PDB file of C-alpha atoms and ligand atoms in Angstrom:
ATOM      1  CA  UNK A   1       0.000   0.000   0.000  1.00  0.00           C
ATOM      2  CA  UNK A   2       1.281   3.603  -0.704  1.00  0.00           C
ATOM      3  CA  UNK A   3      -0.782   6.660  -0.421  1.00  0.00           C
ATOM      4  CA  UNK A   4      -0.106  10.281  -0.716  1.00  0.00           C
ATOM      5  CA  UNK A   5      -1.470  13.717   0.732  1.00  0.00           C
ATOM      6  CA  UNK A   6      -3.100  16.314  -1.897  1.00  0.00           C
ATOM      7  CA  UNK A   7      -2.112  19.929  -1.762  1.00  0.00           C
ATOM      8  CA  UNK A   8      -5.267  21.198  -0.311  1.00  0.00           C
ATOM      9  CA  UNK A   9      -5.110  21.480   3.538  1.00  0.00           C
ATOM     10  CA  UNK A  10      -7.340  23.182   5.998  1.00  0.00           C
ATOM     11  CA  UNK A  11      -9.561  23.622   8.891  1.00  0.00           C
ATOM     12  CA  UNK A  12     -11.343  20.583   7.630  1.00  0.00           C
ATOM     13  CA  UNK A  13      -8.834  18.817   5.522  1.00  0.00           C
ATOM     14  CA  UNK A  14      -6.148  18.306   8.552  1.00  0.00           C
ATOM     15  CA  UNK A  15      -2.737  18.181   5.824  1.00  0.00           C
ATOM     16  CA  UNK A  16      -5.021  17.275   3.031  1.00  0.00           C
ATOM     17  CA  UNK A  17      -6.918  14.695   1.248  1.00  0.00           C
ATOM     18  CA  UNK A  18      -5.016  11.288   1.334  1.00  0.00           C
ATOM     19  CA  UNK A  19      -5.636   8.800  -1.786  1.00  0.00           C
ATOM     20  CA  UNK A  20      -4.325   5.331  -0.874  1.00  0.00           C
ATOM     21  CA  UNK A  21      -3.215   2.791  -3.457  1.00  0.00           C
ATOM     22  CA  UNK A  22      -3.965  -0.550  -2.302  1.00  0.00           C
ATOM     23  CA  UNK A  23      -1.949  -3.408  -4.193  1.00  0.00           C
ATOM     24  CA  UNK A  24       1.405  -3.718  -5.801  1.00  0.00           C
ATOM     25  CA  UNK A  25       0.247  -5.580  -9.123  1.00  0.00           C
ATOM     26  CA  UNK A  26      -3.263  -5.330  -9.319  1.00  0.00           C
ATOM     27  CA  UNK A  27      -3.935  -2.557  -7.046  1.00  0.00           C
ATOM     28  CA  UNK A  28      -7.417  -0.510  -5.994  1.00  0.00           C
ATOM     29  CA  UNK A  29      -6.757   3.859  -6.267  1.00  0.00           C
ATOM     30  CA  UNK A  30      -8.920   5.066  -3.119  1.00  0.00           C
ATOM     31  CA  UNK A  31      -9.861   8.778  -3.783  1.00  0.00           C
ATOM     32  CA  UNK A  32      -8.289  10.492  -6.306  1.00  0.00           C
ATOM     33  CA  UNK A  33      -8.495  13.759  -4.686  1.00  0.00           C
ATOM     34  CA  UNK A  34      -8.897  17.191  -5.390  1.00  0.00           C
ATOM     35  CA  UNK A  35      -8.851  18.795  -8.784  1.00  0.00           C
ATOM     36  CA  UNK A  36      -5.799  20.836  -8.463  1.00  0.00           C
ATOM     37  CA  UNK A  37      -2.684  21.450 -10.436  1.00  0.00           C
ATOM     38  CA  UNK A  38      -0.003  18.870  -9.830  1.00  0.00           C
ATOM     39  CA  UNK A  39      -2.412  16.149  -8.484  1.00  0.00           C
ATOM     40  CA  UNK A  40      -2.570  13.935 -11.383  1.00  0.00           C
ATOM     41  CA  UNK A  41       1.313  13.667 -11.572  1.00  0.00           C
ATOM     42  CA  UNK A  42       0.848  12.914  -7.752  1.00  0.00           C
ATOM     43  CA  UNK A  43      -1.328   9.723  -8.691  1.00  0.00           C
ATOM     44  CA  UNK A  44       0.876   8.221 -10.991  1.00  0.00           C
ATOM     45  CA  UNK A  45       4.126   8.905  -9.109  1.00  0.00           C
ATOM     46  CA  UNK A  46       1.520   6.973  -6.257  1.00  0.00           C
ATOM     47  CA  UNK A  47       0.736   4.321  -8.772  1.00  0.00           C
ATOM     48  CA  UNK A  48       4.124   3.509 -10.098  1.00  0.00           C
ATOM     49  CA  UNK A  49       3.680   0.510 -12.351  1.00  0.00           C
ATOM     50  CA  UNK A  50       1.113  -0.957 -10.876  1.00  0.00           C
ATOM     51  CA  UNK A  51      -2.232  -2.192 -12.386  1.00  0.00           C
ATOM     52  CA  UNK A  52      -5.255   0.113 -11.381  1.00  0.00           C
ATOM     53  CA  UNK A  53      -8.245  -2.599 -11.073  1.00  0.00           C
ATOM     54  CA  UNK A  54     -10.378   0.090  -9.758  1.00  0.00           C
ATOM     55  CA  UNK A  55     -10.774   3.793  -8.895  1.00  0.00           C
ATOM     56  CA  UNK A  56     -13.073   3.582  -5.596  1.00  0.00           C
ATOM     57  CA  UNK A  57     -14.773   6.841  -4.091  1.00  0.00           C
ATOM     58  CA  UNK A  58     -15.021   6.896  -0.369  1.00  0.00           C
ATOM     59  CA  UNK A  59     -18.119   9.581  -0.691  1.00  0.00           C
ATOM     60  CA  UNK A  60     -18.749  11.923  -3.050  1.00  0.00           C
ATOM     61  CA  UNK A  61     -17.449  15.033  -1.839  1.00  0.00           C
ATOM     62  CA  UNK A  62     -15.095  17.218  -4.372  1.00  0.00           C
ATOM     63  CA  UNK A  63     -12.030  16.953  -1.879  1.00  0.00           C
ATOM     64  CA  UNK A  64     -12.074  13.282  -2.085  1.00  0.00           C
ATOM     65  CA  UNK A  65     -13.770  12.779  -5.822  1.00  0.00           C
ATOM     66  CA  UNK A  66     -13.032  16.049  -8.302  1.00  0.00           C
ATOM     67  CA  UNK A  67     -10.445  13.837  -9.673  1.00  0.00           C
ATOM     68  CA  UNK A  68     -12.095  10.828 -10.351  1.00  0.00           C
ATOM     69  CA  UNK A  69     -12.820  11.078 -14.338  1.00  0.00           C
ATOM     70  CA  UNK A  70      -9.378  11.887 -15.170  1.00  0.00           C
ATOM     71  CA  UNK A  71      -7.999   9.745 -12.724  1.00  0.00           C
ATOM     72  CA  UNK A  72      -9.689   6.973 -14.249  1.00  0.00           C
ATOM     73  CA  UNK A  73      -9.010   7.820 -17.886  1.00  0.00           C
ATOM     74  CA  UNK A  74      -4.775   8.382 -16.721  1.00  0.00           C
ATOM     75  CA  UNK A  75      -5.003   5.222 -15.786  1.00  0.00           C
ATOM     76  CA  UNK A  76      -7.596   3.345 -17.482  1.00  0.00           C
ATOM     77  CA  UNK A  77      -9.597   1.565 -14.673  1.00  0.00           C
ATOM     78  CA  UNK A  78     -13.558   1.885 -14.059  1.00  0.00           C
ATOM     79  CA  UNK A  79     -15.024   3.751 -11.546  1.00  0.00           C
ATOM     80  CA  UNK A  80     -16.497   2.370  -8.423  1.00  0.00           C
ATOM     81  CA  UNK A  81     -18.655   4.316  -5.732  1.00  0.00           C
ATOM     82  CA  UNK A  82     -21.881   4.228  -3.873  1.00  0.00           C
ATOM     83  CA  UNK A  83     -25.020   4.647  -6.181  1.00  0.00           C
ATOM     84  CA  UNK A  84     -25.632   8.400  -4.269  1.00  0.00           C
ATOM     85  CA  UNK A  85     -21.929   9.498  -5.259  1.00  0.00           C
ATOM     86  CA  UNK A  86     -21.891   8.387  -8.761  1.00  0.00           C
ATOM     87  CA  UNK A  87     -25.080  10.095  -9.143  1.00  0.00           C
ATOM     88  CA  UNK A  88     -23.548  13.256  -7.417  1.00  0.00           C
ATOM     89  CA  UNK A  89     -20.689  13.460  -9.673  1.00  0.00           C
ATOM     90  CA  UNK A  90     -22.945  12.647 -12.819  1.00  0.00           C
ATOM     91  CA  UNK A  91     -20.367   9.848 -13.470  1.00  0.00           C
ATOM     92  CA  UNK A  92     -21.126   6.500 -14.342  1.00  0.00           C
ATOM     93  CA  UNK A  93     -19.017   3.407 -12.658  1.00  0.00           C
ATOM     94  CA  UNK A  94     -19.775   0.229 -10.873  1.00  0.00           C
ATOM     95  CA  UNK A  95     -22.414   0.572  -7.970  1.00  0.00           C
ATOM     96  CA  UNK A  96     -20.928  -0.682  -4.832  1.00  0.00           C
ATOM     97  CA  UNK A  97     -22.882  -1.432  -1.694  1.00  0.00           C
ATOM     98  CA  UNK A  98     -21.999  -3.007   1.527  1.00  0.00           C
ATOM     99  CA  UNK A  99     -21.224  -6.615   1.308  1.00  0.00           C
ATOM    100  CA  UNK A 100     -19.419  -6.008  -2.250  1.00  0.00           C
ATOM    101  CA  UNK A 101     -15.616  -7.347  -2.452  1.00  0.00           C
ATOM    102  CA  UNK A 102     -12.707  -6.260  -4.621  1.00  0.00           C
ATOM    103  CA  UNK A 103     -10.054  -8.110  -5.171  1.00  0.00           C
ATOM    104  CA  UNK A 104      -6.429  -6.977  -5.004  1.00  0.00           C
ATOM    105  CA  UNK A 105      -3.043  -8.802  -6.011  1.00  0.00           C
ATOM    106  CA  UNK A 106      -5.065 -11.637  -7.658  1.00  0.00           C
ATOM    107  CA  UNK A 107      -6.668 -12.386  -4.707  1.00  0.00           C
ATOM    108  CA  UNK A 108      -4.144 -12.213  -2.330  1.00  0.00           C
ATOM    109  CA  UNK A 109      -6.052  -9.544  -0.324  1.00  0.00           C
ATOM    110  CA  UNK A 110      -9.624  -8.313  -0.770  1.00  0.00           C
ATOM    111  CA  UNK A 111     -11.445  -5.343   0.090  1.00  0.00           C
ATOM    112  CA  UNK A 112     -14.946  -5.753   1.562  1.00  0.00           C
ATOM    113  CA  UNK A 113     -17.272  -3.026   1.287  1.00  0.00           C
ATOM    114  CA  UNK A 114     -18.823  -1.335   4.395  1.00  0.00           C
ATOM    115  CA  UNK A 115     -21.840   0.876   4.200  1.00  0.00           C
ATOM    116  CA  UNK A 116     -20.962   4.032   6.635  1.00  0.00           C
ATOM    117  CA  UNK A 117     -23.109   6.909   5.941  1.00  0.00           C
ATOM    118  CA  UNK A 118     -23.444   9.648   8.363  1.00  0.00           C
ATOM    119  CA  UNK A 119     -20.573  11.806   7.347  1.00  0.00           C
ATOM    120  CA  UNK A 120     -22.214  12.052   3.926  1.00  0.00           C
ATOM    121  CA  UNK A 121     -25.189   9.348   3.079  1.00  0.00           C
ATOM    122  CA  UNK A 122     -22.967   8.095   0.371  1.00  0.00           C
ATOM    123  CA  UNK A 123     -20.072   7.165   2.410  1.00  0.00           C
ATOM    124  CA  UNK A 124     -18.474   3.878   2.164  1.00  0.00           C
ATOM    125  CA  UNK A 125     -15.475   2.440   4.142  1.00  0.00           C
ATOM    126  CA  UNK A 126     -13.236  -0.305   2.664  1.00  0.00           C
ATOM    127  CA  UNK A 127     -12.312  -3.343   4.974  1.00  0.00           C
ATOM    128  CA  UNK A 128      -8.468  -4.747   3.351  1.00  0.00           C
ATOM    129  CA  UNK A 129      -8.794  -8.014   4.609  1.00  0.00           C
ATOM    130  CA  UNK A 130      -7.079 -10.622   6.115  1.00  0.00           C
ATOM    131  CA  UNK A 131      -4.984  -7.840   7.733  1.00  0.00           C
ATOM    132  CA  UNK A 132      -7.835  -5.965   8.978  1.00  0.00           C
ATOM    133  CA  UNK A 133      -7.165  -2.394   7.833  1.00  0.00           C
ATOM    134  CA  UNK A 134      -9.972   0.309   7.586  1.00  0.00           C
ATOM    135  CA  UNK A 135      -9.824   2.452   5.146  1.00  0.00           C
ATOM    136  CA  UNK A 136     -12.739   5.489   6.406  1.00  0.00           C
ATOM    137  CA  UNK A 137     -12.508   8.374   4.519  1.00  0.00           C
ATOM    138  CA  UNK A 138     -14.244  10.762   6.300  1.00  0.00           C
ATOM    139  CA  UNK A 139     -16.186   9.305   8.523  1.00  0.00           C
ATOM    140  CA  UNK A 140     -13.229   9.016  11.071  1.00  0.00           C
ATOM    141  CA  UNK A 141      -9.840  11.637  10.376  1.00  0.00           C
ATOM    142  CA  UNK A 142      -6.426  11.151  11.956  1.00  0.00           C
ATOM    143  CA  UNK A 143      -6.817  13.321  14.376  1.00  0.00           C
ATOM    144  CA  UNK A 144      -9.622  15.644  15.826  1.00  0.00           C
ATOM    145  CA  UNK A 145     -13.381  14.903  14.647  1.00  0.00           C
ATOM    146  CA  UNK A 146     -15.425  14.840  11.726  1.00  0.00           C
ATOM    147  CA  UNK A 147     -17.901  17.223  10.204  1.00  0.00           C
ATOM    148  CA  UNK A 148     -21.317  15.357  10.323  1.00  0.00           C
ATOM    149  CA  UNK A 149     -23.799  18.929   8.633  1.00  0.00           C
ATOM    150  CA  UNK A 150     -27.087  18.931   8.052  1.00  0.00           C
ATOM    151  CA  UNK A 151     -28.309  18.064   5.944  1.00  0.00           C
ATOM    152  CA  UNK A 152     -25.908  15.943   3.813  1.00  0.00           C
ATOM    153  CA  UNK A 153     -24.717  14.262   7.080  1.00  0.00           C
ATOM    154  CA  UNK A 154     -27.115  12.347   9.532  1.00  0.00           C
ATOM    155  CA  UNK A 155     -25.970  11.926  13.565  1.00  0.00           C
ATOM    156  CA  UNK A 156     -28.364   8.545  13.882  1.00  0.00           C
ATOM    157  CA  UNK A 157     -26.513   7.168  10.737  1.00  0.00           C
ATOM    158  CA  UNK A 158     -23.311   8.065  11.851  1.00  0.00           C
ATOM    159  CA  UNK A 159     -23.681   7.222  15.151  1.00  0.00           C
ATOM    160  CA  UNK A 160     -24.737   3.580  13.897  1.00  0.00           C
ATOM    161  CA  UNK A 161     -21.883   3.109  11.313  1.00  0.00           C
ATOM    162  CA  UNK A 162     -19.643   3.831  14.261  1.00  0.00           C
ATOM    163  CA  UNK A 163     -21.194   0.724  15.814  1.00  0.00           C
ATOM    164  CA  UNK A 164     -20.679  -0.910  13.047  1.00  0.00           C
ATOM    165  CA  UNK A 165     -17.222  -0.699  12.076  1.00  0.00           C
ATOM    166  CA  UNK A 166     -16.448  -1.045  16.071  1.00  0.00           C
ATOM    167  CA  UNK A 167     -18.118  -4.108  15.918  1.00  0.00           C
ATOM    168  CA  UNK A 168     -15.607  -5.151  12.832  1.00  0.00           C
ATOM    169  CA  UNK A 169     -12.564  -4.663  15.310  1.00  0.00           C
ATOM    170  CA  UNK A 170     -10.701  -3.505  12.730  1.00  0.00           C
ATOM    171  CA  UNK A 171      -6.728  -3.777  13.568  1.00  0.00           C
ATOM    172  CA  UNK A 172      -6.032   0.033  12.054  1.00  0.00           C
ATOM    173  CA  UNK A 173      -7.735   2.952  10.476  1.00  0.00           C
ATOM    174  CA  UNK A 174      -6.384   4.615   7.004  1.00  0.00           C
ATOM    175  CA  UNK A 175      -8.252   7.965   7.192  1.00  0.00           C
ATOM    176  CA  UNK A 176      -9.339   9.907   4.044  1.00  0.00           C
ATOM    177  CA  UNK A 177      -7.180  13.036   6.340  1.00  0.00           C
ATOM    178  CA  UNK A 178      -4.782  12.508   8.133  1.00  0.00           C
ATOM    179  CA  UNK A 179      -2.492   9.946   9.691  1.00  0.00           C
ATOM    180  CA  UNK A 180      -3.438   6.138   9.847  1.00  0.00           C
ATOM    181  CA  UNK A 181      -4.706   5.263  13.600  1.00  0.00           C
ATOM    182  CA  UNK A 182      -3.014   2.154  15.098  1.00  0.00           C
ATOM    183  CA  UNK A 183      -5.576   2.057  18.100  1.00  0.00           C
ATOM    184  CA  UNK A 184      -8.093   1.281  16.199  1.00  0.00           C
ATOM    185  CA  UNK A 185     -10.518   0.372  18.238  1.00  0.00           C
ATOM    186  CA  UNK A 186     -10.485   2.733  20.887  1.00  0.00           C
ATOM    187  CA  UNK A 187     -10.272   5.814  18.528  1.00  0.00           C
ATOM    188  CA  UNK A 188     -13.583   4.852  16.952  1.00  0.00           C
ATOM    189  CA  UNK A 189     -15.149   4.285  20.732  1.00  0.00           C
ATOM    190  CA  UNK A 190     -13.819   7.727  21.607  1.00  0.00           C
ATOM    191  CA  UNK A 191     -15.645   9.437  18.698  1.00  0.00           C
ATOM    192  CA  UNK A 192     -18.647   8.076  19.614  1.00  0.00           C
ATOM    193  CA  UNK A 193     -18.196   9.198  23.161  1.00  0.00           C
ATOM    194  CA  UNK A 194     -17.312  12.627  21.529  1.00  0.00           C
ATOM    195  CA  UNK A 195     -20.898  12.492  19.872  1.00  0.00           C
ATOM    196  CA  UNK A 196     -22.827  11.842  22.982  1.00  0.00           C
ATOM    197  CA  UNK A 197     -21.229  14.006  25.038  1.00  0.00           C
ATOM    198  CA  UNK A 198     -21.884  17.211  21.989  1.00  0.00           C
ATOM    199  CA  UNK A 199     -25.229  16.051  21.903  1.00  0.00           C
ATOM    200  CA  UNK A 200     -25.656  16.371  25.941  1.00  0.00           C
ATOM    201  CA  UNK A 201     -24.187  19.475  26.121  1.00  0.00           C
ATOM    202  CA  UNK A 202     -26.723  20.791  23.159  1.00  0.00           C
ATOM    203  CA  UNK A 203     -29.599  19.147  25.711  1.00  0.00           C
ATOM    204  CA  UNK A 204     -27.845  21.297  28.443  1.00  0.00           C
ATOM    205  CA  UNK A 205     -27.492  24.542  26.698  1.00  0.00           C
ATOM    206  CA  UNK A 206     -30.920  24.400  25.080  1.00  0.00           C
ATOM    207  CA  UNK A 207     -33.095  23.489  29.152  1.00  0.00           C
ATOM    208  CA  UNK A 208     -30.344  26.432  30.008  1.00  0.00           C
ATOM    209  CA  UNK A 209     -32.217  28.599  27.750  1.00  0.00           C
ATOM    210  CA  UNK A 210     -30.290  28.989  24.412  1.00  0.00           C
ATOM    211  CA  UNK A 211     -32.632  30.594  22.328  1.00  0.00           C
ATOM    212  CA  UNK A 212     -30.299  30.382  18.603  1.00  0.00           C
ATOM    213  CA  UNK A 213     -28.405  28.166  16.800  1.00  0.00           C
ATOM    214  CA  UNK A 214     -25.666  31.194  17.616  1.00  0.00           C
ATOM    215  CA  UNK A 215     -26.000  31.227  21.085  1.00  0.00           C
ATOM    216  CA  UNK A 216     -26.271  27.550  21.576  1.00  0.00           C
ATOM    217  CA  UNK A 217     -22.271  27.427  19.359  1.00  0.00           C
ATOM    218  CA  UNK A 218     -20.972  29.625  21.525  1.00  0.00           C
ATOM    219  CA  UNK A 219     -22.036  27.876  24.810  1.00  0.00           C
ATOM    220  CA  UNK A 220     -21.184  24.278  23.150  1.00  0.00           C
ATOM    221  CA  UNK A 221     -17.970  25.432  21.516  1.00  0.00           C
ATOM    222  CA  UNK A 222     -16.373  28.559  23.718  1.00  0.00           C
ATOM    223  CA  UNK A 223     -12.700  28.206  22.216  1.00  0.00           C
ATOM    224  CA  UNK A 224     -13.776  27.878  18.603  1.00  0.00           C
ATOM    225  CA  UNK A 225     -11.078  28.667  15.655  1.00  0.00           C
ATOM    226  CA  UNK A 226     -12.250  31.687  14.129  1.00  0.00           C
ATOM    227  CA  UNK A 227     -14.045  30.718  10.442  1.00  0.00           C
ATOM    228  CA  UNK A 228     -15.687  27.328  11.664  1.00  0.00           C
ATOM    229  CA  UNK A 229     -18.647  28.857  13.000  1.00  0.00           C
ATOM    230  CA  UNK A 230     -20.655  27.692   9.948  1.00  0.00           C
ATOM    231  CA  UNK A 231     -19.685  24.303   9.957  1.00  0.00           C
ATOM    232  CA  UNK A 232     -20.069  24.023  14.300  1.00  0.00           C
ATOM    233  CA  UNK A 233     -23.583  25.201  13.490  1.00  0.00           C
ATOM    234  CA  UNK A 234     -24.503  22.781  10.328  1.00  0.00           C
ATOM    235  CA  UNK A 235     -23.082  20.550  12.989  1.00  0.00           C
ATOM    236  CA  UNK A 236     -25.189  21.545  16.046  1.00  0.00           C
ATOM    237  CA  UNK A 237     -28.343  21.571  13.550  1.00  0.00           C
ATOM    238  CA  UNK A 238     -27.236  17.795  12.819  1.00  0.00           C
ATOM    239  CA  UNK A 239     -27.628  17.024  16.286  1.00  0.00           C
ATOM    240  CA  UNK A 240     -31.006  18.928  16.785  1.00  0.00           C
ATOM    241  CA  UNK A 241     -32.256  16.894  13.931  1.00  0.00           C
ATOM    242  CA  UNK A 242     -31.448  13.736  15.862  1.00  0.00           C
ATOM    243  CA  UNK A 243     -32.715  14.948  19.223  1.00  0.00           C
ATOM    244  CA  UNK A 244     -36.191  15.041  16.889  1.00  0.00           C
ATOM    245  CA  UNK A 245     -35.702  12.032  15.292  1.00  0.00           C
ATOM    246  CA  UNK A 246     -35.523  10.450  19.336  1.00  0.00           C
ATOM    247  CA  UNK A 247     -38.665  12.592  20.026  1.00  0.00           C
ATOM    248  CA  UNK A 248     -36.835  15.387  22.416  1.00  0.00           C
ATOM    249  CA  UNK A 249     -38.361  18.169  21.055  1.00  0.00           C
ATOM    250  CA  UNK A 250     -35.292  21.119  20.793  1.00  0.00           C
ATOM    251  CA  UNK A 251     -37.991  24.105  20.702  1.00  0.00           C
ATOM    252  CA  UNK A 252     -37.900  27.276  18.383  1.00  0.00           C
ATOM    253  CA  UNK A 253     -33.808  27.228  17.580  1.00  0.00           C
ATOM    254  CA  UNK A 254     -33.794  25.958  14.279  1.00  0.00           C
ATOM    255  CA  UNK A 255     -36.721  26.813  13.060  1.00  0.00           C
ATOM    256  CA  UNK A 256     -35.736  30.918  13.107  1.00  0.00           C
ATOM    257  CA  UNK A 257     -32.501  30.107  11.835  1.00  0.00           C
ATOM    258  CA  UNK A 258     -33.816  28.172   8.662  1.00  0.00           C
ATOM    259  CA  UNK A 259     -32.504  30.135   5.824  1.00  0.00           C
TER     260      UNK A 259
HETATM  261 ZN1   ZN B 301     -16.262  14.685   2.978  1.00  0.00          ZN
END
């Protein structure tokens, strides 16, 4: 496996997006990346002289997929992706849902498909088996948390395809930012700790009074980086939507704030 980091980080993008290739002869291109200048050369400096089987999209999102068309013509290998995604991108490819396997190295190793959305509803992880590696994307990052916004992201899915790939005990986590996670296991039981414990504070803010999706940020997140207020609050709305979803009813908030 070999991987390397696009030139676009940020806030959001920790060092920038990571595309993995996984194989040495017949290998699988995870995420082409962004669509910036010098990123194709990237890909097939990644790729060497390896065979690209397949280009696979972890989600949709431009960061991870504005590359995927040329990537696949460079190196003349179908696309594969969740139905939502390839619909996103207007890009036609091989429909991949959980349960699907791709072979790598002539079946030396195999990636099994994992249905994760949450993050975005298209998002897939990729399970490299027998070693037991998990590739996420964005659902989990190498370090911090992830942006689950409403509406494209979902807290009840998320929280559930944390469940699910903790109950996979994967042995590592390749993120689609930042650096793999070798405590696997107890990084993906931490986020969802990190979840519950947002979504209590929310609960305690809002019986405290917090009459705005404004003043509810700035009692939830006090030491905020300037220029991620938008995304706490698309955040925060997630979370409302989920208290509804549970039948907690989060009063008058959102509903002013609606664009
Ligand atoms: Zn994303």
């Amino acid at each position: 496996m070999g991987s390397a980091v696009g030139d676009n980080p940020g806030p959001l993008t920790l060092d920038g997006t990571r595309t993995y290739r996984i194989g040495v002869g017949q290998a699988v291109l995870l995420d082409p990346g962004p669509d910036l200048p010098g990123q194709i050369e990237r890909l097939r400096e990644l790729v060497g002289r390896a065979a690209i089987e397949w280009v696979c999209l972890t989600h949709g999102h431009p960061d991870h997929a504005a590359l995927a068309r040329a990537a696949c013509e460079a190196f003349g290998a179908p696309l594969a992706a969740a139905a939502e995604a390839l619909a996103r991108l207007g890009l036609d490819g091989r429909t991949l849902s959980d349960g699907d396997r791709l072979e790598i190295d002539g079946g030396a190793a195999w990636l099994d498909v994992v249905e994760t959305p949450g993050h975005s509803p298209d998002s897939l992880s990729f399970f490299l088996r027998p070693v037991g590696w998990m590739f996420t994307g964005d659902t989990v990052l190498g370090e911090g948390s992830t942006l689950v916004a409403h509406p494209d992201g979902r807290m009840s899915s998320y929280l559930a395809s944390l469940a699910r790939l903790i109950s996979l005990r994967p042995s590592r986590l390749l993120p689609g930012h930042g650096e793999p996670v070798e405590e696997a296991v107890p990084r993906l039981e931490a986020y969802r700790r990190h979840r519950l414990d947002r979504e209590r504070q929310i609960r305690v803010a809002l019986a405290d009074g917090a009459a705005s999706l404004q003043d509810i940020r700035e009692r939830v997140y006090p030491d905020l980086p300037a220029g991620l207020e938008s995304a706490a609050e698309s955040s925060i709305r997630a979370h409302l939507a989920h208290l509804e979803e549970q039948g907690l009813p989060y009063g008058a908030p959102m509903e002013r704030e609606e664009p």
